[in-house]
Short mmCIF file of C-alpha atoms in Angstrom, two decimals:
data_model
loop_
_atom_site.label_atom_id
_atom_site.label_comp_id
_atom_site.label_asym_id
_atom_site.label_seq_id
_atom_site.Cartn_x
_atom_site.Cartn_y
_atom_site.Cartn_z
CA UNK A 156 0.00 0.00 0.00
CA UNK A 157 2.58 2.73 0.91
CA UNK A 158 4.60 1.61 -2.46
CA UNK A 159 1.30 2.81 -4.56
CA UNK A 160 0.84 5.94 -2.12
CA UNK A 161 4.77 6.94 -2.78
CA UNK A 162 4.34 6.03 -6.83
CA UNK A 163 1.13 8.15 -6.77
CA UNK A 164 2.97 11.14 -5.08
CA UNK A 165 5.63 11.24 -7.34
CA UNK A 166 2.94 10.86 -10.44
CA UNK A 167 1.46 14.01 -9.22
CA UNK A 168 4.73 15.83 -9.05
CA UNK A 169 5.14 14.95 -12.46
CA UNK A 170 1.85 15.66 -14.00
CA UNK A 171 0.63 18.85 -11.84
CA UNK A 172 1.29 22.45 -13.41
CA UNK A 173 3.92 24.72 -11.89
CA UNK A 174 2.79 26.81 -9.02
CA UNK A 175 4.35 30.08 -10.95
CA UNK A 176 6.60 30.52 -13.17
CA UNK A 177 9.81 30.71 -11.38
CA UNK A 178 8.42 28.15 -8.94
CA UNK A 179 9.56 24.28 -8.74
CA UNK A 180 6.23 23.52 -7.16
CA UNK A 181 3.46 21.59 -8.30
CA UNK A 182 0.25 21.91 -7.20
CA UNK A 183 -2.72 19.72 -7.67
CA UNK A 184 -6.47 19.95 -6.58
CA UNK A 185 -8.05 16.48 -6.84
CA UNK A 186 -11.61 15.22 -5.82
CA UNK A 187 -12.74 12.07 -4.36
CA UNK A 188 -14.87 11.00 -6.69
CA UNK A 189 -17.49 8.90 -4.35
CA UNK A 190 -17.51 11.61 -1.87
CA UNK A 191 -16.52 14.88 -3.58
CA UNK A 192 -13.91 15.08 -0.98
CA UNK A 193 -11.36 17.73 -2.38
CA UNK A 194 -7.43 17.60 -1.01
CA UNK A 195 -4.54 19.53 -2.49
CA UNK A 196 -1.21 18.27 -3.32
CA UNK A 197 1.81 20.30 -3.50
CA UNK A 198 5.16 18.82 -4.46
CA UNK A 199 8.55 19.76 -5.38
CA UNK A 200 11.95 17.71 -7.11
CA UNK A 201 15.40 17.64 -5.96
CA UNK A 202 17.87 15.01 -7.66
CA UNK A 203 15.91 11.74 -6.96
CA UNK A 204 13.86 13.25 -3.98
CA UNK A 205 9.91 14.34 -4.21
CA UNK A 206 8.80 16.27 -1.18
CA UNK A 207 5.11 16.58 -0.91
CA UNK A 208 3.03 18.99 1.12
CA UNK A 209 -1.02 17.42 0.77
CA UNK A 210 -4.20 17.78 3.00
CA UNK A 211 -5.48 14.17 2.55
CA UNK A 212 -9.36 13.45 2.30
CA UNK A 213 -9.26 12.75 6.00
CA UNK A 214 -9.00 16.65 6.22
CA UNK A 215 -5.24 16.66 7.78
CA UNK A 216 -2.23 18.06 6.25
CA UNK A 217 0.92 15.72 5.78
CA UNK A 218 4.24 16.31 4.82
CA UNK A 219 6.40 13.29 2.61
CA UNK A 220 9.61 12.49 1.50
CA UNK A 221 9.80 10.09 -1.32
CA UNK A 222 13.26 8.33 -2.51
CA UNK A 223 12.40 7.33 -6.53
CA UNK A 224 14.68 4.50 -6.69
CA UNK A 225 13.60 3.02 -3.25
CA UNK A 226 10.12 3.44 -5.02
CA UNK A 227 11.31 1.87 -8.11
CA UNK A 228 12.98 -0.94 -6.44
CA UNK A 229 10.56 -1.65 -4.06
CA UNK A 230 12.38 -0.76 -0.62
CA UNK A 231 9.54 1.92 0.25
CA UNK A 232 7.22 -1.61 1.10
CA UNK A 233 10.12 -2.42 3.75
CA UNK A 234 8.72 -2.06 8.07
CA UNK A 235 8.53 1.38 9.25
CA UNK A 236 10.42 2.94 11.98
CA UNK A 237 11.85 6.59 12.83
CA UNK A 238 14.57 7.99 11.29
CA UNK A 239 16.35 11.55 12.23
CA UNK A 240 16.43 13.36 8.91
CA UNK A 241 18.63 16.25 9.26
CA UNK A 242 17.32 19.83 7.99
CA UNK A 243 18.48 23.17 7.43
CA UNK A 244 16.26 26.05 6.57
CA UNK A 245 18.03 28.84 4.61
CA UNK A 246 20.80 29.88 6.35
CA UNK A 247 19.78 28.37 9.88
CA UNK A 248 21.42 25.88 12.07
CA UNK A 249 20.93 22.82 11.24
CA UNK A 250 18.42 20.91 13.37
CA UNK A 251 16.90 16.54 13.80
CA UNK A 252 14.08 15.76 12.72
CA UNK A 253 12.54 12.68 13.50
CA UNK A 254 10.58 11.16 10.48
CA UNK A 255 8.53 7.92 10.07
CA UNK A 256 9.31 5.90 7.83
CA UNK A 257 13.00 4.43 6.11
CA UNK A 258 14.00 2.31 2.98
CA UNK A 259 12.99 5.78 0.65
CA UNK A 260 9.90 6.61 2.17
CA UNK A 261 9.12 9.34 4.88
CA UNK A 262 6.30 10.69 6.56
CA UNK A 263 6.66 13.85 9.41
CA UNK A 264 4.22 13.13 11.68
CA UNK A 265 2.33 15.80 14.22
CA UNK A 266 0.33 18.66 14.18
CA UNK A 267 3.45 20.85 15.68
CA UNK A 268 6.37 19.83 13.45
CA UNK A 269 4.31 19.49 10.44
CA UNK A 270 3.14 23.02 11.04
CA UNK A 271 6.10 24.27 11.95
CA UNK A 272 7.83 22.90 9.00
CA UNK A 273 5.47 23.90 6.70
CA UNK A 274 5.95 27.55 8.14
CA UNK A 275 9.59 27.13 7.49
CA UNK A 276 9.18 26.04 4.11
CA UNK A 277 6.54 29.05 3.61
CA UNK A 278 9.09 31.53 4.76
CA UNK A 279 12.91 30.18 3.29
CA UNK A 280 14.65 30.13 0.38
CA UNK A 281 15.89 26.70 0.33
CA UNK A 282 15.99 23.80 2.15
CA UNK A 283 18.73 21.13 3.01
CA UNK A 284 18.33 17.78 4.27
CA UNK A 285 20.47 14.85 4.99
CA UNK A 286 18.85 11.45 4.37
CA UNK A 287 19.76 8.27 6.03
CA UNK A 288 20.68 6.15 2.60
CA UNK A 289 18.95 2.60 2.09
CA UNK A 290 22.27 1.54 0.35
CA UNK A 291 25.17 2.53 3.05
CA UNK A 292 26.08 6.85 3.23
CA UNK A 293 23.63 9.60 3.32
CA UNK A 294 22.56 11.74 1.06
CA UNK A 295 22.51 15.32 0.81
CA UNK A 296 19.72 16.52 -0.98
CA UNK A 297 18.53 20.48 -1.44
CA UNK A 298 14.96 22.26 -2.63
CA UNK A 299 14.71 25.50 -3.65
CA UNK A 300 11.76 27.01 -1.83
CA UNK A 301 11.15 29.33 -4.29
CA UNK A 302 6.88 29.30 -4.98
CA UNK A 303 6.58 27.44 -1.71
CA UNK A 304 4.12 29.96 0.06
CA UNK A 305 1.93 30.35 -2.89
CA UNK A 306 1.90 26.25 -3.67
CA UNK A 307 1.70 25.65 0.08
CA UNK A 308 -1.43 28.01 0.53
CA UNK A 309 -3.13 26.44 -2.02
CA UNK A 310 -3.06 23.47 -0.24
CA UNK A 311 -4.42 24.47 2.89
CA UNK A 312 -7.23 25.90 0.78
CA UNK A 313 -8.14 23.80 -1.49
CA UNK A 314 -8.86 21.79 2.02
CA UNK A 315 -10.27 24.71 3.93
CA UNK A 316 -7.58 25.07 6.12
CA UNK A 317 -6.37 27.88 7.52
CA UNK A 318 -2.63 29.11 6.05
CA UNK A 319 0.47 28.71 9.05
CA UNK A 320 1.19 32.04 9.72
CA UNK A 321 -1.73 34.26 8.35
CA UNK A 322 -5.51 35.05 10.44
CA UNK A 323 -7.48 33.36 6.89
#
């Protein structure tokens, strides 16, 4: 199951327009089609790495990290666990982040570091991570943030969510 949820993400990244024209991001508004359920999906690419900022049809906003050859090769499928992803916003320190997940396939997981991620992601001009690697060293992967507010809003309301960091 989380093998087709990681292929599906990284369809989207490759199918969905460009937030703006100087903008990386992605951004997709899809409905449920039993329910009419709408959830957005914002994504962006670095080297082999798609991270994706969606409000699933369960209402909740989730942040991803999908590795395209553990996808490819089937290592995404492998048990999940937590791994400390290392990020730096802009020109910050460098912080740990524990993620769920491993094997090319990571989920953030609560309503405080998602939405205090996404407000860093909103508000920087590029972001660094180091990724524990599936096949021995890590990897050191960056995104250009440029477009991220605009793709990141549309998320939140294409879900009717309220945007980190604004009153509406």
């Amino acid at each position: 199951m989380f093998k087709r949820v990681a292929l599906l993400a990284i369809a989207f990244a490759v199918l969905a327009e460009p937030a703006s024209a100087q903008s990386r991001w992605r951004f997709q508004r899809l409905t449920e089609p039993m329910t009419d359920q709408v959830r957005g999906v914002a994504s962006i690419k670095a080297a082999r790495y798609t991270l994706v900022v969606k409000c699933d049809f369960d209402g909740e906003v989730y942040v991803d990290l999908f590795d395209e050859a553990a996808a490819l090769y089937g290592l995404s499928s492998r048990p999940r666990k937590h791994e400390a992803i290392m990020q730096r916003f802009g020109n910050g320190d460098p912080i740990s982040q524990d993620w769920r997940g491993g094997s090319g396939a990571y989920l953030l997981l609560g309503d405080v570091a998602v939405t205090s991620f996404v407000r860093s992601l909103m508000s920087s001009d590029r972001l660094a991570l180091r990724i524990p690697e599936t096949f021995g060293r890590p990897t050191d992967v960056t995104f250009p943030l440029a477009g991220s507010s605009a793709a990141i809003s549309s998320v939140y309301r294409a879900c009717g969510k309220i945007v980190p960091g604004t009153n509406g």
